[in-house]
Coordinates of C-alpha atoms in Angstrom, one line a residue:
X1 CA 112.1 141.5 137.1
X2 CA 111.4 137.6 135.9
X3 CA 111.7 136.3 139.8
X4 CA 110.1 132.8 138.0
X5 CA 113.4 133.0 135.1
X6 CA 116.2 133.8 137.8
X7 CA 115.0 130.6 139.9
X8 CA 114.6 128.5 137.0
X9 CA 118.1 129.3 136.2
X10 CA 119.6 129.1 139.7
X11 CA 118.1 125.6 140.1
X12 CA 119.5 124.8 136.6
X13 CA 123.2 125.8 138.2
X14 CA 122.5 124.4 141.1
X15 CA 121.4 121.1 139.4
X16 CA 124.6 121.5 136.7
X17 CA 126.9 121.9 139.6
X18 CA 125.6 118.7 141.9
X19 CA 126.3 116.9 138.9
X20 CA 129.7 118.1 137.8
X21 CA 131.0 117.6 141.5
X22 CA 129.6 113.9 141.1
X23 CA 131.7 113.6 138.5
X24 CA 134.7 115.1 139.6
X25 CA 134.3 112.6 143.3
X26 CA 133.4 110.0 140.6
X27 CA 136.8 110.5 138.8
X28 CA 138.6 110.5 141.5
X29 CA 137.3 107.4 142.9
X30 CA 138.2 105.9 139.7
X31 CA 141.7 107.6 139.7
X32 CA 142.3 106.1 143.6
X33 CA 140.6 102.4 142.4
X34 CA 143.4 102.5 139.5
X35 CA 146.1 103.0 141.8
X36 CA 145.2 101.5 144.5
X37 CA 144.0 98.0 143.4
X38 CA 147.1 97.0 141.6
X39 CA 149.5 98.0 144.7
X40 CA 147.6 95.4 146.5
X41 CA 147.4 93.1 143.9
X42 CA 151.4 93.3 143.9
X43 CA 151.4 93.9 148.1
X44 CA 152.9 90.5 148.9
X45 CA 156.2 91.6 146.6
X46 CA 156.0 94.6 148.1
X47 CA 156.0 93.3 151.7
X48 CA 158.8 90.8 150.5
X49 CA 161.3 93.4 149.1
X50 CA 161.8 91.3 146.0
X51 CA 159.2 89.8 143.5
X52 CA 158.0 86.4 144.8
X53 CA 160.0 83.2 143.4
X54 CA 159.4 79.6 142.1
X55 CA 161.7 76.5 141.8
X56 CA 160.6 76.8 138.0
X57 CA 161.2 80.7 137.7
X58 CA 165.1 80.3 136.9
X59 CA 164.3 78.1 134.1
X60 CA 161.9 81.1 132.5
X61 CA 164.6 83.1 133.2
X62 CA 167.8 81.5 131.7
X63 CA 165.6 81.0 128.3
X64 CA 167.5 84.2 126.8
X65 CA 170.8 83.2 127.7
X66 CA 171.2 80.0 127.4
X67 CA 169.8 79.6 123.6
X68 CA 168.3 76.1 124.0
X69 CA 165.2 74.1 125.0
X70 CA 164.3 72.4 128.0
X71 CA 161.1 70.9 129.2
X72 CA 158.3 72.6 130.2
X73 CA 159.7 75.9 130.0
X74 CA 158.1 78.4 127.9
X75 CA 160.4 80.6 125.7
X76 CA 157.8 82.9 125.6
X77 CA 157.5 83.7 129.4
X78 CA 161.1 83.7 129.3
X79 CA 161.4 86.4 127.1
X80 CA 158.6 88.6 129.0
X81 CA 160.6 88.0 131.9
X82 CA 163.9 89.3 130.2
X83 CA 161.5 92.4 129.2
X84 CA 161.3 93.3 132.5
X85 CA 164.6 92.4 134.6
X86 CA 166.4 95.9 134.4
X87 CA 163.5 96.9 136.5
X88 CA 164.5 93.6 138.6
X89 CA 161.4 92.5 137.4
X90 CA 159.0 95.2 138.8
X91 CA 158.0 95.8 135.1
X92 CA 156.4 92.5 134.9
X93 CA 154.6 92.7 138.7
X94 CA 153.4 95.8 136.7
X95 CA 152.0 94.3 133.7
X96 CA 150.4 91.5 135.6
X97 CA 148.2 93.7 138.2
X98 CA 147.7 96.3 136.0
X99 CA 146.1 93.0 132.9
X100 CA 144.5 91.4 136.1
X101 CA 142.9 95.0 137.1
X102 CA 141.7 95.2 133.2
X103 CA 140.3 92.2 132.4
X104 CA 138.3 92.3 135.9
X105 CA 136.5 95.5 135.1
X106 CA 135.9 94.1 131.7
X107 CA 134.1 91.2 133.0
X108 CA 132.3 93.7 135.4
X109 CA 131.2 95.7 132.5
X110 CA 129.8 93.5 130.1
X111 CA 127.8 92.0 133.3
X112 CA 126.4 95.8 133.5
X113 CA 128.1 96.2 136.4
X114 CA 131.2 98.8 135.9
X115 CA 130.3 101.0 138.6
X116 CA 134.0 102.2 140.4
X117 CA 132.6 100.6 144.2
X118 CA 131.5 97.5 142.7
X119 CA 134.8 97.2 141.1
X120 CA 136.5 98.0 144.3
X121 CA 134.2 95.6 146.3
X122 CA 135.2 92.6 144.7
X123 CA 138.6 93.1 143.7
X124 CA 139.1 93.7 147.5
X125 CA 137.1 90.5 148.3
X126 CA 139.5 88.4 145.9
X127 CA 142.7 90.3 147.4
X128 CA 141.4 89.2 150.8
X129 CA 140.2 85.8 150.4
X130 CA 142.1 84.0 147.2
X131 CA 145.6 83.6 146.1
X132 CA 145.2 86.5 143.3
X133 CA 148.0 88.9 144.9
X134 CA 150.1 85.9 145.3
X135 CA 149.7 84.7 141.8
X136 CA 150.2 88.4 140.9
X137 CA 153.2 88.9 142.8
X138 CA 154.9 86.1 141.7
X139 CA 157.5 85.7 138.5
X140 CA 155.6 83.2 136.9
X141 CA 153.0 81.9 134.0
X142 CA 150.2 80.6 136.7
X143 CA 148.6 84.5 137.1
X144 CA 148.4 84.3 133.0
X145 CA 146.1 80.7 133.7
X146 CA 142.9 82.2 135.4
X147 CA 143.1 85.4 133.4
X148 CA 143.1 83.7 130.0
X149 CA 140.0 81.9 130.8
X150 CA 137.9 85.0 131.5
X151 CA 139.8 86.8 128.3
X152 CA 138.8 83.8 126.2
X153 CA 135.1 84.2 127.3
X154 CA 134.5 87.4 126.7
X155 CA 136.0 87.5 123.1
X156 CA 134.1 84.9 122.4
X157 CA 130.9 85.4 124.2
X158 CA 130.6 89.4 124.3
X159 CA 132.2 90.7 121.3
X160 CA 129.3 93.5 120.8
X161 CA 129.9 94.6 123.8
X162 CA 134.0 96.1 123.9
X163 CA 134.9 98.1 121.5
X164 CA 137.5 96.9 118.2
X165 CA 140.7 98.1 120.4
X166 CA 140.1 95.8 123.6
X167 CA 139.1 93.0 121.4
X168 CA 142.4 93.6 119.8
X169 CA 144.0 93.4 123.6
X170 CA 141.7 90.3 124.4
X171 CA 143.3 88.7 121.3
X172 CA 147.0 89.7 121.9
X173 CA 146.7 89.0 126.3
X174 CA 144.7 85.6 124.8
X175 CA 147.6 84.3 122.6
X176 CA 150.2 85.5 124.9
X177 CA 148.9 83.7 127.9
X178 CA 148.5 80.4 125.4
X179 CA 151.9 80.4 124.8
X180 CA 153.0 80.5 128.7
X181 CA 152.5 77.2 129.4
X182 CA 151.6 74.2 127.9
X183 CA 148.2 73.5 130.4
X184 CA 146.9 76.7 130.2
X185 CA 146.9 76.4 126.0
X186 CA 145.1 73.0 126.4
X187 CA 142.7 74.5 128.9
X188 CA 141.6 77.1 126.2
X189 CA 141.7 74.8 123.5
X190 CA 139.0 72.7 125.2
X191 CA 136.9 75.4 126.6
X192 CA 136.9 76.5 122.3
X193 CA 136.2 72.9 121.1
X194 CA 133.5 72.6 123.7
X195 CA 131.8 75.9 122.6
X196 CA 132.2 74.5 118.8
X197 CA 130.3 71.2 120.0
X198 CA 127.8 73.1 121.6
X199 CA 127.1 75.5 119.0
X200 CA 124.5 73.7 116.8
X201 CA 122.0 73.6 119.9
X202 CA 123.3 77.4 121.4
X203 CA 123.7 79.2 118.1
X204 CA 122.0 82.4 119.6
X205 CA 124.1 82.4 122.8
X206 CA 127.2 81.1 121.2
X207 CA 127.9 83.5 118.1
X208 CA 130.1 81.9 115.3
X209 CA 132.4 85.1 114.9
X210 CA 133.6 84.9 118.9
X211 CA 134.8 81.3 118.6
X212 CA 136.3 81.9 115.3
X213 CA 137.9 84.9 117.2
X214 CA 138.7 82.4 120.3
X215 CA 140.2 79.4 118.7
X216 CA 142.4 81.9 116.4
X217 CA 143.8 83.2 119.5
X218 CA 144.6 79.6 120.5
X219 CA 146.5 78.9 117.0
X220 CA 148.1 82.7 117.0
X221 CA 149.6 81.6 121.0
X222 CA 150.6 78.3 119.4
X223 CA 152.9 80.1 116.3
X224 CA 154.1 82.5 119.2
X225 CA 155.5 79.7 120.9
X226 CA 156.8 77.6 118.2
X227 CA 158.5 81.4 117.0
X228 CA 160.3 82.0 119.6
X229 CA 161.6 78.8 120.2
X230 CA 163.3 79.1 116.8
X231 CA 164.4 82.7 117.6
X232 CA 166.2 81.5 120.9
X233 CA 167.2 77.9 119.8
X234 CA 167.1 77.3 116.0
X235 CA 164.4 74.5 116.2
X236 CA 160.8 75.3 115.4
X237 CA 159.4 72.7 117.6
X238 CA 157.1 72.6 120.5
X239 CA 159.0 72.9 123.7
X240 CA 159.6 69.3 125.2
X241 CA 158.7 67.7 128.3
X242 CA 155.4 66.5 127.8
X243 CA 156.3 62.6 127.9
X244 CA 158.5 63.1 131.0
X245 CA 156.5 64.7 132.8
X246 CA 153.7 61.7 132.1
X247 CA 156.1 59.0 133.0
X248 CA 156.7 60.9 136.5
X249 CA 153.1 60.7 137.0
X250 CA 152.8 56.6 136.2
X251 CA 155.8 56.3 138.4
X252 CA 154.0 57.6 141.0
X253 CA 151.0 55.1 140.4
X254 CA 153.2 52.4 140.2
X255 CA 152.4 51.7 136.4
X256 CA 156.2 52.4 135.6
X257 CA 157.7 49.9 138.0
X258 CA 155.1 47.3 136.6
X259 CA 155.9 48.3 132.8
X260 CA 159.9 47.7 133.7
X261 CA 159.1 44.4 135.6
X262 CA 157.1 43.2 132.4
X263 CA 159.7 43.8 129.8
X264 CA 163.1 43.6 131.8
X265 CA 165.6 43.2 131.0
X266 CA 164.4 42.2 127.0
X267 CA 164.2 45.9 126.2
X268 CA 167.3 47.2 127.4
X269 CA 166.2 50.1 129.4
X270 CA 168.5 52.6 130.7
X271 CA 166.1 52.1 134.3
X272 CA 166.1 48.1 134.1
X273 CA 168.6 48.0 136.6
X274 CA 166.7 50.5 139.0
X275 CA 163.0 49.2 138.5
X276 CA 163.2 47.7 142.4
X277 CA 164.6 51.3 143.5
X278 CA 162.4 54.0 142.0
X279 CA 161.2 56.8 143.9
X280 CA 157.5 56.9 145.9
X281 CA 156.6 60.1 144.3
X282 CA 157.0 61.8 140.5
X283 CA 158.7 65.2 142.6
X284 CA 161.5 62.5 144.1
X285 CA 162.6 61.3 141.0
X286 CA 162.5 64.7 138.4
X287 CA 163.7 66.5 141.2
X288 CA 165.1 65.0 144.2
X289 CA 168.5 62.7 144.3
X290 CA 167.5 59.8 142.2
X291 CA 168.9 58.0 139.9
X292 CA 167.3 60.5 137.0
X293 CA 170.0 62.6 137.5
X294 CA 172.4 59.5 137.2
X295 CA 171.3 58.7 133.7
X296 CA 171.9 62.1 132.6
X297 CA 167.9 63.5 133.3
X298 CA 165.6 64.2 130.3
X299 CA 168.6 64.6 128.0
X300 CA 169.3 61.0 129.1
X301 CA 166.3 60.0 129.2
X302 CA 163.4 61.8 127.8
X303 CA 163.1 59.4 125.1
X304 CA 162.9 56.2 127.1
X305 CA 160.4 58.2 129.3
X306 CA 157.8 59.0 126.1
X307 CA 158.5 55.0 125.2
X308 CA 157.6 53.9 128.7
X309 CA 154.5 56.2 129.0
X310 CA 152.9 55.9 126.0
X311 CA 152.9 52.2 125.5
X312 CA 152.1 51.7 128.9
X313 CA 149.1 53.4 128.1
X314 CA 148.3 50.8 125.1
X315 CA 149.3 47.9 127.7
X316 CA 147.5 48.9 130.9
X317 CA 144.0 50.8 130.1
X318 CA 142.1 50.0 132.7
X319 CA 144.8 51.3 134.9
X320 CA 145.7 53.9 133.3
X321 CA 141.9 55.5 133.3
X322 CA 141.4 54.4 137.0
X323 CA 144.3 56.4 137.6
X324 CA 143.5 59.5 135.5
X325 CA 140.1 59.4 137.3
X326 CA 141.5 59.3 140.4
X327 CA 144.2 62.3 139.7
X328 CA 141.5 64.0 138.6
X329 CA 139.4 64.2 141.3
X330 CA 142.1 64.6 143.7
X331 CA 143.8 68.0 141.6
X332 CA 140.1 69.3 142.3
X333 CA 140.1 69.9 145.7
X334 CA 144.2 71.0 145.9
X335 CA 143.6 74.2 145.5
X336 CA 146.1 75.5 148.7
X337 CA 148.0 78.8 148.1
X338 CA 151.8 79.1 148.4
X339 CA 153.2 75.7 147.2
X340 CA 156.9 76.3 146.1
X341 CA 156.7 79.3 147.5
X342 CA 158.6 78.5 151.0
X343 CA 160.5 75.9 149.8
X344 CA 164.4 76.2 148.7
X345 CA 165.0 77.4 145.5
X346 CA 168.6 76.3 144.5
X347 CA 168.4 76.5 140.8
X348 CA 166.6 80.0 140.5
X349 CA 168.9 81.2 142.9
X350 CA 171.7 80.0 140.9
X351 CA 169.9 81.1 138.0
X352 CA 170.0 84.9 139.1
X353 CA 173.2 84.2 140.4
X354 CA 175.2 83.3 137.5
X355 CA 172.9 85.7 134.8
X356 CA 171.8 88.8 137.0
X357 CA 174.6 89.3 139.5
X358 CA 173.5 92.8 140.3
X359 CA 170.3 91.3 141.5
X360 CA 172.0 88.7 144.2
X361 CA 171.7 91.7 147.0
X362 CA 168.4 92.1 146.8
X363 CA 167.0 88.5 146.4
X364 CA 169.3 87.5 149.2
X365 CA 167.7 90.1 151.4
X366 CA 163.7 89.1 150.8
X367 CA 161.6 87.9 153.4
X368 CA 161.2 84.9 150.6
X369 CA 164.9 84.2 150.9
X370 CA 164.3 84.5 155.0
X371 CA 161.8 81.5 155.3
X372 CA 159.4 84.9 156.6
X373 CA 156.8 83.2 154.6
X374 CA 154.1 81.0 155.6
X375 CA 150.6 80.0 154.4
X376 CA 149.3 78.4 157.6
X377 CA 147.1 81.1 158.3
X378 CA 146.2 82.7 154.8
X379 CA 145.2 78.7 153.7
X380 CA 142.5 79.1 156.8
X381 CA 141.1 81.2 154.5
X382 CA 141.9 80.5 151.0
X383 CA 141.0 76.9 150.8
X384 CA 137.8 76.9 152.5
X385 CA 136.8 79.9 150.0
X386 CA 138.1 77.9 146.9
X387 CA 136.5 74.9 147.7
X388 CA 132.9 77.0 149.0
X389 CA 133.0 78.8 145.9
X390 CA 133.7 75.6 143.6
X391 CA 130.1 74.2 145.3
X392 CA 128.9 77.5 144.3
X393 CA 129.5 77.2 141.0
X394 CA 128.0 74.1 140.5
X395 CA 124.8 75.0 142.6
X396 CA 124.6 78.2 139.6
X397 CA 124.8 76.2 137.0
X398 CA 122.3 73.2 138.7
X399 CA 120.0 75.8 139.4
X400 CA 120.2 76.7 135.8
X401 CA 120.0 73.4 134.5
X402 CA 116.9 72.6 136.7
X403 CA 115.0 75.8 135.4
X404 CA 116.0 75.6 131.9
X405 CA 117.7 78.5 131.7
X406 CA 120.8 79.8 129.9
X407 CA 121.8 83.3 130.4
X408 CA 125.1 85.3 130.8
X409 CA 125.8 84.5 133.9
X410 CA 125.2 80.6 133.7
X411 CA 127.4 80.6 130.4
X412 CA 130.2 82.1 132.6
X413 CA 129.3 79.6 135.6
X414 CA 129.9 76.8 133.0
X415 CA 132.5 78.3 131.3
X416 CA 134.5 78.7 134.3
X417 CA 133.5 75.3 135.6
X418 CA 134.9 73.6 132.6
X419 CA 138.2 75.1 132.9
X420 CA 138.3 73.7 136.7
X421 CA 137.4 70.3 135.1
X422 CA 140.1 70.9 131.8
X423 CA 142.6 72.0 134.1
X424 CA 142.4 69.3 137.2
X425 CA 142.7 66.2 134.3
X426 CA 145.3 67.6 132.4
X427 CA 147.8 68.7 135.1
X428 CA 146.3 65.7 137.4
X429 CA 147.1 63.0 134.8
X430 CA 149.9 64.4 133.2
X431 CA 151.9 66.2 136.0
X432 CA 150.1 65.1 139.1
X433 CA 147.9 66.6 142.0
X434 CA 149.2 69.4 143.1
X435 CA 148.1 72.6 145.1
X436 CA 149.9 74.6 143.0
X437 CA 147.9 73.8 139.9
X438 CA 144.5 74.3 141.4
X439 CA 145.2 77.5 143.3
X440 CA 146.1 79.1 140.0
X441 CA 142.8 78.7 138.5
X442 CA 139.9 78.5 141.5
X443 CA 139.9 82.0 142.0
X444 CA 137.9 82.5 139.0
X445 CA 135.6 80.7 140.6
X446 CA 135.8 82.9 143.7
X447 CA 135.2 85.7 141.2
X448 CA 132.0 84.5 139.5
X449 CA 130.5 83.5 142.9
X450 CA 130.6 87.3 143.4
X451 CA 129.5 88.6 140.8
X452 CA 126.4 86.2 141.4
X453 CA 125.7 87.2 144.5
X454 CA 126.0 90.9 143.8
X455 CA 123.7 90.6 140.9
X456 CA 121.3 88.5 142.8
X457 CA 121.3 90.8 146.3
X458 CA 121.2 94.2 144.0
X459 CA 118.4 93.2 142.3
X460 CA 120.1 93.1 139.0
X461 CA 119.6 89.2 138.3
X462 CA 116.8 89.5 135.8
X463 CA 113.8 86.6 136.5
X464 CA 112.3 87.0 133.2
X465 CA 115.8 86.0 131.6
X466 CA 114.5 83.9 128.0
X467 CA 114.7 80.3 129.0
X468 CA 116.3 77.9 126.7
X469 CA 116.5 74.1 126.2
X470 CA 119.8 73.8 127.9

């Protein structure tokens, strides 16, 4: 007998079967990641009985049945949110861990670093110490904000690397999210015309394909919008609000007040007679007891508000950019989780109220609906984090700066610092600092921090990375 041949061939099975079991523990780790990670992406629903809620979240909501436009409120969302409300909106808590689950691997892959534990790791670490499960967990467009940034970037920056079927997905999740919300499309738009600028210097790193890919995205989010607004209202138009929404915002700096003093009572203006009794604060007047409602609110005056607003820009300059400046800076470092979340909610509960009947029971019994819900603690947490990892992200892309060198992971550093930037001017100046705004976005930041440090403690960051004039 071949004694040499039979232990050949026992090794061989033995080998052949240490590697299929790998496998099989391998696909099951995979299998348990799946389902695991979005149950606690959605876990704060799930502890509240009842998706999470927002003052805002009726007006999504009564898009389909009410068949007309009102500021700031995206017919798009408002349909996804139809989509899923004879699931009482578990559909869309679906959809939104399960695209937040997807496009987080993704990044992980094309940053070589898809292994199932890795993924695990830092999903956990974002669950644990950002607003993601919140954002996730919540029936609203701010969970579409961070998620379209890191969409955008990888179908523009890593094309070659997913295969034709996910860039189809990027492209769809991309325009979708575009058409959410009004911010969130200009975000992307200037991360796209920033790439464009760039490109003449960064032609290797910045390939011509992935921005034409990007900024079609942009424009295919855009005709979503204008579509359905047609669809639901008649009028293909952009959804208003835009000037309002301004004017609250120079209100609050006192540039309105100033405006009314200079050209009182010559122009006429429906708030002549209430210049010396405006409210301190933009959230007052749009949507406290002022004298908005009086004068009929942006039906009433939504055109008087785009008058005020944009000619007090040509008046008052100076101010006007001290101010932007200044709202700037400040919607940087609001990045606390949870605002809206425990306040009262009259007009979403009067939304579901009036539309979705069968859904009073439930809603009435959440935790949300309780005042069971407070961010005292968790903002221990979360705000140090977002603020940490926003220092982070400019120490990355310093470091890269100072060496010269532009690789994958400074392109998303910058990337992802932009959008920070994009996103504290536009809802700072237009809207107003607010927590919610920031904490929508920062975790991103939270996210690439991670991956950093992971590459860098693994051994994975490569020194010899080409350096570039950067």
């Amino acid at each position: 007998m071949d004694f040499t041949h039979v232990a050949r061939a026992t090794r061989k099975f033995a080998i052949n079967t240490q590697i299929l079991r790998a496998r099989q523990a391998n696909s099951a780790l995979i299998r348990a990641i799946a389902i695991a990670i979005p149950l606690l992406l959605i876990a704060p629903a799930i502890w509240n009985g009842y998706p999470l809620l927002q003052f805002d979240t009726g007006g999504y909501l009564a898009r389909w049945y009410e068949g007309y436009l009102v500021p700031n409120r995206s017919t798009v969302f408002g349909l996804y949110l139809h989509f899923g409300q004879g699931s009482y909106f578990w559909i869309n808590l679906g959809i939104q861990a399960l695209a937040t689950l997807w496009i987080l691997q993704l990044t992980l892959k094309v940053f070589g670093m898809r292994t199932p534990l890795r993924i695990a790791a830092i999903s956990l670490a974002l669950i644990a110490t950002t607003a993601l499960p919140w954002l996730a967990s919540m029936l609203l467009t701010d969970i579409f904000a961070g998620l379209a940034v890191l969409s955008l970037f990888l179908l523009v920056m890593h094309g070659d690397k997913i295969s034709p079927v996910e860039k189809w997905l990027l492209f769809a999740f991309t325009s979708f999210a575009a058409a959410t919300h009004s911010a969130t499309l200009g975000v992307l738009l200037g991360l796209c015309c920033a790439g464009w600028m760039v490109r003449p210097w960064q032609a290797a790193r910045l390939p011509a394909i992935g921005l034409f890919r990007g900024s079609l995205a942009i424009v295919a989010g855009a005709m979503m919008l204008l579509t359905a607004n047609f669809a639901l209202s008649g009028q293909f138009v952009w959804t208003p609000g835009g000037g309002g929404v301004a004017f609250g915002r120079m209100l609050q700096d006192g540039i309105v007040a100033r405006y009314l003093n200079d050209h009182c009572p010559a122009m006429k203006f429906k708030l002549c007679p209430y210049r010396n009794e405006l409210p301190a604060t933009a959230d007052a007047f749009l949507w406290g007891n002022s004298m908005f409602n009086t004068l009929g609110r942006f039906k009433g005056l939504n055109d008087e508000m785009g008058f005020i607003a944009l000619h007090s820009l040509a008046e008052y300059p100076a101010w006007q950019a001290e101010a932007a400046l200044a709202a700037t800076a400040q919607q940087l470092v609001h990045v606390a989780s949870g605002e809206g979340t425990t306040a009262w909610l009259g007009h979403t509960y009067g939304i579901i109220e009036r539309y979705l009947p069968e859904q009073i029971k439930p809603m009435r019994a959440a935790r949300q609906q309780h005042w069971n819900t407070s961010f005292d603690a968790i903002n221990r947490v979360h705000v140090p984090v977002a603020l940490g990892s926003m220092l982070a992200l400019l120490a990355i892309v310093g470091h890269a700066f100072w060496r010269r060198r532009l690789d994958d992971m400074t392109l998303l550093a910058a990337t992802v610092s932009l959008a920070l930037l994009g996103n504290a001017f536009i809802c700072g100046v237009i809207s107003g600092p607010h927590d919610r705004y920031g904490a929508r976005l920062v975790w991103i930041a939270t996210f690439v921090v991670l991956i950093a440090a992971v590459r860098y403690f693994s051994g994975d960051d490569d020194p010899d990375t080409e350096l570039v004039s950067v």
